[in-house]
PDB file of C-alpha atoms in Angstrom:
ATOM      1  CA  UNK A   1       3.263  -1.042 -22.307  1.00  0.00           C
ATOM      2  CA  UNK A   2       4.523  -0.937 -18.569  1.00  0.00           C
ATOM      3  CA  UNK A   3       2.138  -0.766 -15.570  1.00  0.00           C
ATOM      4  CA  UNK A   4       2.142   0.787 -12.199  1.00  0.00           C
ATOM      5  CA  UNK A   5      -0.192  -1.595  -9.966  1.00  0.00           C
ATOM      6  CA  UNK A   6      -0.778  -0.606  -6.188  1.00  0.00           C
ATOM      7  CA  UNK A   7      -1.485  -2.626  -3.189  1.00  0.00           C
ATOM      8  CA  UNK A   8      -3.023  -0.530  -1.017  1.00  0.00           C
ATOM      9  CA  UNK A   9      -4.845  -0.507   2.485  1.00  0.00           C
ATOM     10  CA  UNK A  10      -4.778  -0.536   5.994  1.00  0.00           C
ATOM     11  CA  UNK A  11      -2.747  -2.774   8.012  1.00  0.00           C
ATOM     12  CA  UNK A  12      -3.297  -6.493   8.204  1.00  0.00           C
ATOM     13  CA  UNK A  13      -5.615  -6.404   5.101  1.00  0.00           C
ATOM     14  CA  UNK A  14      -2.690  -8.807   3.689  1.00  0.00           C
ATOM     15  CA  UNK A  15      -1.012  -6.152   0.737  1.00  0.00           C
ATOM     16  CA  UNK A  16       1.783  -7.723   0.296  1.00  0.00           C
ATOM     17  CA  UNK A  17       0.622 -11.257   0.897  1.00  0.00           C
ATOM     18  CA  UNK A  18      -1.503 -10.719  -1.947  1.00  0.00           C
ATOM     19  CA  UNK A  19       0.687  -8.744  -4.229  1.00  0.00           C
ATOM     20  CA  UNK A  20       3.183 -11.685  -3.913  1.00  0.00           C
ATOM     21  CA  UNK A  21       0.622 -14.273  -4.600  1.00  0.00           C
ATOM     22  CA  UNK A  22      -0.429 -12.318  -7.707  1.00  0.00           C
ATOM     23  CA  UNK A  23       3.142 -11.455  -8.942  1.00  0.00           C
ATOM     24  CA  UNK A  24       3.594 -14.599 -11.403  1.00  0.00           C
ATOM     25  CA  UNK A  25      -0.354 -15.148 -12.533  1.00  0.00           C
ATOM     26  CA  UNK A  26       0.380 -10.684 -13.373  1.00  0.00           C
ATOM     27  CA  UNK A  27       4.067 -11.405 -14.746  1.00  0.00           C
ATOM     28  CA  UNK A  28       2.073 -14.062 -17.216  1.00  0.00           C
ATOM     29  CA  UNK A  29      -1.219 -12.752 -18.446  1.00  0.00           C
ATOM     30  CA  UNK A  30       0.452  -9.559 -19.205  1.00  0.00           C
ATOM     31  CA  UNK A  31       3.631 -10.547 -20.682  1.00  0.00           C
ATOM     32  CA  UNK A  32       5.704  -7.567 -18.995  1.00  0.00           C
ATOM     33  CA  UNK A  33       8.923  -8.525 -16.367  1.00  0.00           C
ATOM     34  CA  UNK A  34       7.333  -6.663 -13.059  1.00  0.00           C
ATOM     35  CA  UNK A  35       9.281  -5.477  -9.826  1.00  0.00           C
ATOM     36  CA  UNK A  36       7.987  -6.273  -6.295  1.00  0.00           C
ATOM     37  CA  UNK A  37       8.216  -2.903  -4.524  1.00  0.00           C
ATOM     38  CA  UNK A  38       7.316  -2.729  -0.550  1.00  0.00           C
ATOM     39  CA  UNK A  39       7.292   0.408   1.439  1.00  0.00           C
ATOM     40  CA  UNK A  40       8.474  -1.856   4.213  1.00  0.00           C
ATOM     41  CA  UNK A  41      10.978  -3.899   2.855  1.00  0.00           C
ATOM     42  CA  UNK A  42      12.445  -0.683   1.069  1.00  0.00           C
ATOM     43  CA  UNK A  43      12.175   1.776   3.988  1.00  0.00           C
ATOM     44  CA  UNK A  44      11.369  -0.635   7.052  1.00  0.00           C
ATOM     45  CA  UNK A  45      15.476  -0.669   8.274  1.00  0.00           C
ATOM     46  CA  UNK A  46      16.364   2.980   7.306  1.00  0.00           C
ATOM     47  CA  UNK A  47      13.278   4.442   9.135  1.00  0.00           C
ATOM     48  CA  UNK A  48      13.920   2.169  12.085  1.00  0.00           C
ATOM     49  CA  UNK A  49      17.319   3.713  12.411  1.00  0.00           C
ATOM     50  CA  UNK A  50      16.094   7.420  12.240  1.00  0.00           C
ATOM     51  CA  UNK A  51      12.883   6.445  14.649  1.00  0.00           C
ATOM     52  CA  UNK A  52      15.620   4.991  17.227  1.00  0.00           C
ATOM     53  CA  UNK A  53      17.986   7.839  16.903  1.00  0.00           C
ATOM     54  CA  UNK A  54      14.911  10.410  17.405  1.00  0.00           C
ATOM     55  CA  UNK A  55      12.662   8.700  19.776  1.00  0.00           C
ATOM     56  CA  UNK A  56      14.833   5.484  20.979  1.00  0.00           C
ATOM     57  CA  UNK A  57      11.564   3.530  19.791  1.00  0.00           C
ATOM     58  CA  UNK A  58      13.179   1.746  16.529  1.00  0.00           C
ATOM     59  CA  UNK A  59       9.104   0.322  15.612  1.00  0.00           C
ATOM     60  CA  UNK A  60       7.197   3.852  15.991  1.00  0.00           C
ATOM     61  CA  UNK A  61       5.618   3.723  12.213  1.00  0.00           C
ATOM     62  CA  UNK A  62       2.492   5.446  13.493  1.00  0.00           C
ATOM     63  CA  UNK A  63       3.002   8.428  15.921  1.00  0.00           C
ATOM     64  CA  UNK A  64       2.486  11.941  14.815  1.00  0.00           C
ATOM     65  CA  UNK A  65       6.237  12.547  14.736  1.00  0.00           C
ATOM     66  CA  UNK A  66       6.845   9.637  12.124  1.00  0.00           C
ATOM     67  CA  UNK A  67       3.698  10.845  10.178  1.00  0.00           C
ATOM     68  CA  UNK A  68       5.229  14.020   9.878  1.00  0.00           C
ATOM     69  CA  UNK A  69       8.484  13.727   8.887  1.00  0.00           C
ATOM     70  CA  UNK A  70       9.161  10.438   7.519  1.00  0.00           C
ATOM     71  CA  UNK A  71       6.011   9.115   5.999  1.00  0.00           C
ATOM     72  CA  UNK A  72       5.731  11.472   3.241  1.00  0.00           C
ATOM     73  CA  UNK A  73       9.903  10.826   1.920  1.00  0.00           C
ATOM     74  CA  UNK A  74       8.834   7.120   2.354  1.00  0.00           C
ATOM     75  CA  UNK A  75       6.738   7.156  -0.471  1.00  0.00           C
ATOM     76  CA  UNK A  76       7.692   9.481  -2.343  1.00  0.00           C
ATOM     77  CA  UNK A  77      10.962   7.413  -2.490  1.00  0.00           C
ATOM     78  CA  UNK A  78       8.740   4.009  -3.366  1.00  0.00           C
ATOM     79  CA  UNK A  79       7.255   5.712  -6.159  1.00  0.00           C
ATOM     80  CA  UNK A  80      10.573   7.264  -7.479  1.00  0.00           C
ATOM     81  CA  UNK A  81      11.957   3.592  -7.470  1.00  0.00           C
ATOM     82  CA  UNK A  82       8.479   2.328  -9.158  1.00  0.00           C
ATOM     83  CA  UNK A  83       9.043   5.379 -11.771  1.00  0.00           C
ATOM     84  CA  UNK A  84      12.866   4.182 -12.567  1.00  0.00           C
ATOM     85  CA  UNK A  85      11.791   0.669 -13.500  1.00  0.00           C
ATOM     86  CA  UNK A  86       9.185   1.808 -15.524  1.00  0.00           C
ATOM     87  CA  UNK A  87      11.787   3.631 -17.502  1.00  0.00           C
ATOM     88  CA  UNK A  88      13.558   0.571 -17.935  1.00  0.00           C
ATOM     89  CA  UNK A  89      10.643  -1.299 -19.508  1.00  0.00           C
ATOM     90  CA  UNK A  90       9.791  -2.887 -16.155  1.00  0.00           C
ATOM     91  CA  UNK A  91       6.133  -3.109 -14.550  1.00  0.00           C
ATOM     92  CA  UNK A  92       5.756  -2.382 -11.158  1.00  0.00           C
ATOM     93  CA  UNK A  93       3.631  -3.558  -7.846  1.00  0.00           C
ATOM     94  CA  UNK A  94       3.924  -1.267  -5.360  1.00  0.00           C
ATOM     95  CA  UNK A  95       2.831  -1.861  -1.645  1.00  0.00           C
ATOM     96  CA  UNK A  96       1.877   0.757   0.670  1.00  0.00           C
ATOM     97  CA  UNK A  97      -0.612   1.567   3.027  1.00  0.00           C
ATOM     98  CA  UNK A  98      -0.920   4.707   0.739  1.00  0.00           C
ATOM     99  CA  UNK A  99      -4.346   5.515   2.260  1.00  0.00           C
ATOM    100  CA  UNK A 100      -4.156   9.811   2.078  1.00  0.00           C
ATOM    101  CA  UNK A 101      -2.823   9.190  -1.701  1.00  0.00           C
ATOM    102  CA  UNK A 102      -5.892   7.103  -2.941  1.00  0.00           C
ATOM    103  CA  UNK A 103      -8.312   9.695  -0.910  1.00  0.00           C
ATOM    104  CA  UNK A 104      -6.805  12.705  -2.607  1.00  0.00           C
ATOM    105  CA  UNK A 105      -6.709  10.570  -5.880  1.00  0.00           C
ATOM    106  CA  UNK A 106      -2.718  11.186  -6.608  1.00  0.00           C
ATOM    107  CA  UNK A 107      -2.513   7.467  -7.546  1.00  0.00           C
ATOM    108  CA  UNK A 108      -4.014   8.250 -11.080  1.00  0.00           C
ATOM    109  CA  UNK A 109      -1.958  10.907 -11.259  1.00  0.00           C
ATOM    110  CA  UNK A 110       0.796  10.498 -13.979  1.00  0.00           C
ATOM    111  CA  UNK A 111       1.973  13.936 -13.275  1.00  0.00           C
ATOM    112  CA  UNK A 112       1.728  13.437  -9.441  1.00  0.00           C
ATOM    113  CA  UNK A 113       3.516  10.224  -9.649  1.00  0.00           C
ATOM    114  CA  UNK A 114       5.806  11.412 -12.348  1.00  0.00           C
ATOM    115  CA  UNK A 115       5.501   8.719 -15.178  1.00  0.00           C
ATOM    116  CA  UNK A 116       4.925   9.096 -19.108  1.00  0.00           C
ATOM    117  CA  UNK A 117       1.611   9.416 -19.941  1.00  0.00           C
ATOM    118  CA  UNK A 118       1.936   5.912 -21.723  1.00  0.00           C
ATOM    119  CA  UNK A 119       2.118   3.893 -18.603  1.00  0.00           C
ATOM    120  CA  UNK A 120      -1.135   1.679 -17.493  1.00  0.00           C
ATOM    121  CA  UNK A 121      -1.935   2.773 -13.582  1.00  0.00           C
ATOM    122  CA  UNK A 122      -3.817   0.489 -11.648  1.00  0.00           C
ATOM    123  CA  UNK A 123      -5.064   0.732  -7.757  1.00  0.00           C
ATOM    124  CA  UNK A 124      -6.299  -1.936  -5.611  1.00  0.00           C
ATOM    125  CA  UNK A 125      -7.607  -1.384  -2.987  1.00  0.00           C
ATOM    126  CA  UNK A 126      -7.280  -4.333  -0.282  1.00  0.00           C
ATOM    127  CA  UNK A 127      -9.694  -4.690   2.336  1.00  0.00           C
ATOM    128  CA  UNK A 128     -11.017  -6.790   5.035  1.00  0.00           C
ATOM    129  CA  UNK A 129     -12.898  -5.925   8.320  1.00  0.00           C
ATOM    130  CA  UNK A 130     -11.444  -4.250  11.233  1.00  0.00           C
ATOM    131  CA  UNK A 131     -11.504  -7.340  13.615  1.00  0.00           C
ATOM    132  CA  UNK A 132      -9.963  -9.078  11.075  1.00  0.00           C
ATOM    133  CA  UNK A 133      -6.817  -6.917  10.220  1.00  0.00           C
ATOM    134  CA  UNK A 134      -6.566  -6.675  14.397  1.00  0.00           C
ATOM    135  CA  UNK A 135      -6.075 -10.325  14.332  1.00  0.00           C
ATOM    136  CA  UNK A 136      -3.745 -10.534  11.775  1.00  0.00           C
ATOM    137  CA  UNK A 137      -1.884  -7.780  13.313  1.00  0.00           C
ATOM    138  CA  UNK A 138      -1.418  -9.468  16.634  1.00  0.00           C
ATOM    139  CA  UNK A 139      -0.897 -12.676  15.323  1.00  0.00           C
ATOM    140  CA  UNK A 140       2.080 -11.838  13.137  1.00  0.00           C
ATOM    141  CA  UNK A 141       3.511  -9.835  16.071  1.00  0.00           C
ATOM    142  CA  UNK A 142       5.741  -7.234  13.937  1.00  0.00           C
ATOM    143  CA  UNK A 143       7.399  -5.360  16.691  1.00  0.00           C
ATOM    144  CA  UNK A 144       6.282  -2.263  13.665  1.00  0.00           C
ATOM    145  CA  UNK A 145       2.917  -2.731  15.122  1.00  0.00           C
ATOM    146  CA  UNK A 146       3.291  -2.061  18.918  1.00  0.00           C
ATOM    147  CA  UNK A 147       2.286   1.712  18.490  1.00  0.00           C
ATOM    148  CA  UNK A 148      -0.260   0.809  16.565  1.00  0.00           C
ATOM    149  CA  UNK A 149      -2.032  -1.697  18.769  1.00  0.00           C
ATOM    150  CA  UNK A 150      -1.170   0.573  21.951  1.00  0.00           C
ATOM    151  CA  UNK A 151      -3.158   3.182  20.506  1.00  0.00           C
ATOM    152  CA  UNK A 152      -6.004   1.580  18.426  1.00  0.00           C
ATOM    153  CA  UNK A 153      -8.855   3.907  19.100  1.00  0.00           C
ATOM    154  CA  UNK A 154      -6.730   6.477  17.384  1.00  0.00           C
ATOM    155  CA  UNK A 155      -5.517   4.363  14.605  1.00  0.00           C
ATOM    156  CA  UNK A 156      -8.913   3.194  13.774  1.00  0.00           C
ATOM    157  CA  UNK A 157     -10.269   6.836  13.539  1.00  0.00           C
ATOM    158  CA  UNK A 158      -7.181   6.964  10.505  1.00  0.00           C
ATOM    159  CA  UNK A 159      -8.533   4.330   9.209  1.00  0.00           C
ATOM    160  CA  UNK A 160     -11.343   4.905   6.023  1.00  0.00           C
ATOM    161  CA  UNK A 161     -12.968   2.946   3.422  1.00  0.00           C
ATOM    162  CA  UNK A 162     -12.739   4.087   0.118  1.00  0.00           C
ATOM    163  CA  UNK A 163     -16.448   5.696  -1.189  1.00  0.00           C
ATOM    164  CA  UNK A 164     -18.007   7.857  -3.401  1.00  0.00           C
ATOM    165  CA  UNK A 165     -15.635   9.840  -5.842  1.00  0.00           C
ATOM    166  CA  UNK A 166     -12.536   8.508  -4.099  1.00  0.00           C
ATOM    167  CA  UNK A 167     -13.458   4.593  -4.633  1.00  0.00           C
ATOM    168  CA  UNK A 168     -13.726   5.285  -8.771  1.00  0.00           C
ATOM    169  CA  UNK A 169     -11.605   3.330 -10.422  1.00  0.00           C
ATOM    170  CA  UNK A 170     -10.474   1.137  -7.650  1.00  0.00           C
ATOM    171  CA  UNK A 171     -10.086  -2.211  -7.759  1.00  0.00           C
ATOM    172  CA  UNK A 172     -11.905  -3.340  -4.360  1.00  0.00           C
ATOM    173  CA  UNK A 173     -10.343  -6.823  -3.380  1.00  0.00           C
ATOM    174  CA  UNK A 174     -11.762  -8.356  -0.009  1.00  0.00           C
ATOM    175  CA  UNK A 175      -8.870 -10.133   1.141  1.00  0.00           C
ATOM    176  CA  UNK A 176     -10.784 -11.498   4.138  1.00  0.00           C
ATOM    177  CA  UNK A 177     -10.934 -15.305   2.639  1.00  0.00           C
ATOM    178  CA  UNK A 178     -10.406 -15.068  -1.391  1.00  0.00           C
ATOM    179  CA  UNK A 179     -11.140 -18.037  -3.593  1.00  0.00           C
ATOM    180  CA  UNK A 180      -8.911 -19.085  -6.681  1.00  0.00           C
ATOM    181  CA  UNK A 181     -11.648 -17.695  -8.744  1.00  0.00           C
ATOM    182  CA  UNK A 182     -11.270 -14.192  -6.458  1.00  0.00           C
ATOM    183  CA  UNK A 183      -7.517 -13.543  -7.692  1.00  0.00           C
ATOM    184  CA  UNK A 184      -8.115 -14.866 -11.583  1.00  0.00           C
ATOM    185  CA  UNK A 185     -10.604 -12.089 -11.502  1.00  0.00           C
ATOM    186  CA  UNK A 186      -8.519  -9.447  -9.856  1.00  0.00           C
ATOM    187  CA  UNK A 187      -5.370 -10.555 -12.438  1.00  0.00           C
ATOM    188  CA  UNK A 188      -8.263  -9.982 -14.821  1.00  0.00           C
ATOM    189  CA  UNK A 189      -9.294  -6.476 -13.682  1.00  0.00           C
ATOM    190  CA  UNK A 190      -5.715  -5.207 -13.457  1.00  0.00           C
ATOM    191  CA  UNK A 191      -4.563  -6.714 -16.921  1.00  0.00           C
ATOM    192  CA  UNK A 192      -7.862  -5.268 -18.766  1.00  0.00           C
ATOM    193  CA  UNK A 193      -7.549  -1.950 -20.853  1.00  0.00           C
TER     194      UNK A 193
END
């Protein structure tokens, strides 16, 4: 059986520090090949390019005009990619912000995301306070972030914790400062079932 597993959360929670730390312990206790997928790395260049040519800002990932008209292909092209491996008998873990998708519950979706009915989705949702995803941002100075930072009050009103209806199922990981015994648990968790 193939999985879908997603990172998700806001920026400087540490997705896709974590999904990378996770990707062998996952690869082993399940016994499936999986495929590191990140919105970034997949989309980071090509969205650059189209920000530059439209704006002449090559690292606007957050202004209304990107979250209009490219965030939406951006995904949708990250899960189309997730959806071919899993077709090919290879597990996925996909990393994405993907913050509107796990509030409006698409990410348990097999019709939404367009796999078989067969395939094991998973969500985790990656979290850590807001002071501390600031000071990860600044300190890894991605030139992706500028917007971001320039505008904080805004982003922060973006920003939401999962609760109620929308946090079932969710895996809740606080990536903030996560013991050994934290990730056995969440390779646990996303393995179970």
């Amino acid at each position: 059986m193939t999985s879908l597993v997603f990172f998700c959360g806001h920026a400087g929670t540490g997705k896709t520090t974590l999904a990378k730390k996770l990707f062998g312990p996952l690869t082993k206790a399940s016994g499936t090949p999986f495929c590191l997928l990140d919105k970034d790395t997949l989309y980071g260049g090509y969205s650059a390019a189209a920000m530059a040519m439209v704006t002449g800002d090559p690292n606007d990932r957050d202004s209304p005009l990107f979250l209009q008209h490219l965030r939406d292909p951006e995904y949708r092209g990250l899960i189309d990619t997730a959806r071919d491996n899993l077709e090919l008998g290879v597990s996925a873990l996909v990393v994405g912000p993907l913050s509107r998708e796990v509030r409006e519950r698409r990410l348990f979706d097999h019709a939404w995301l367009g796999v078989a009915p067969g395939v094991k989705l998973r969500v985790v949702w990656v979290r850590t306070s807001e002071d501390v995803a600031r000071q990860r941002i600044v300190a890894r100075a991605d030139p992706n972030d500028a917007y971001k930072l320039a505008h904080w009050d805004d982003y922060r009103r973006r920003r939401f914790e999962p609760s109620g209806a929308s946090r079932e199922g969710l895996l809740m990981f606080d990536n903030t400062a996560p013991s050994s015994a934290d990730y056995q648990a969440l390779v646990a968790q996303i393995v179970a079932g």
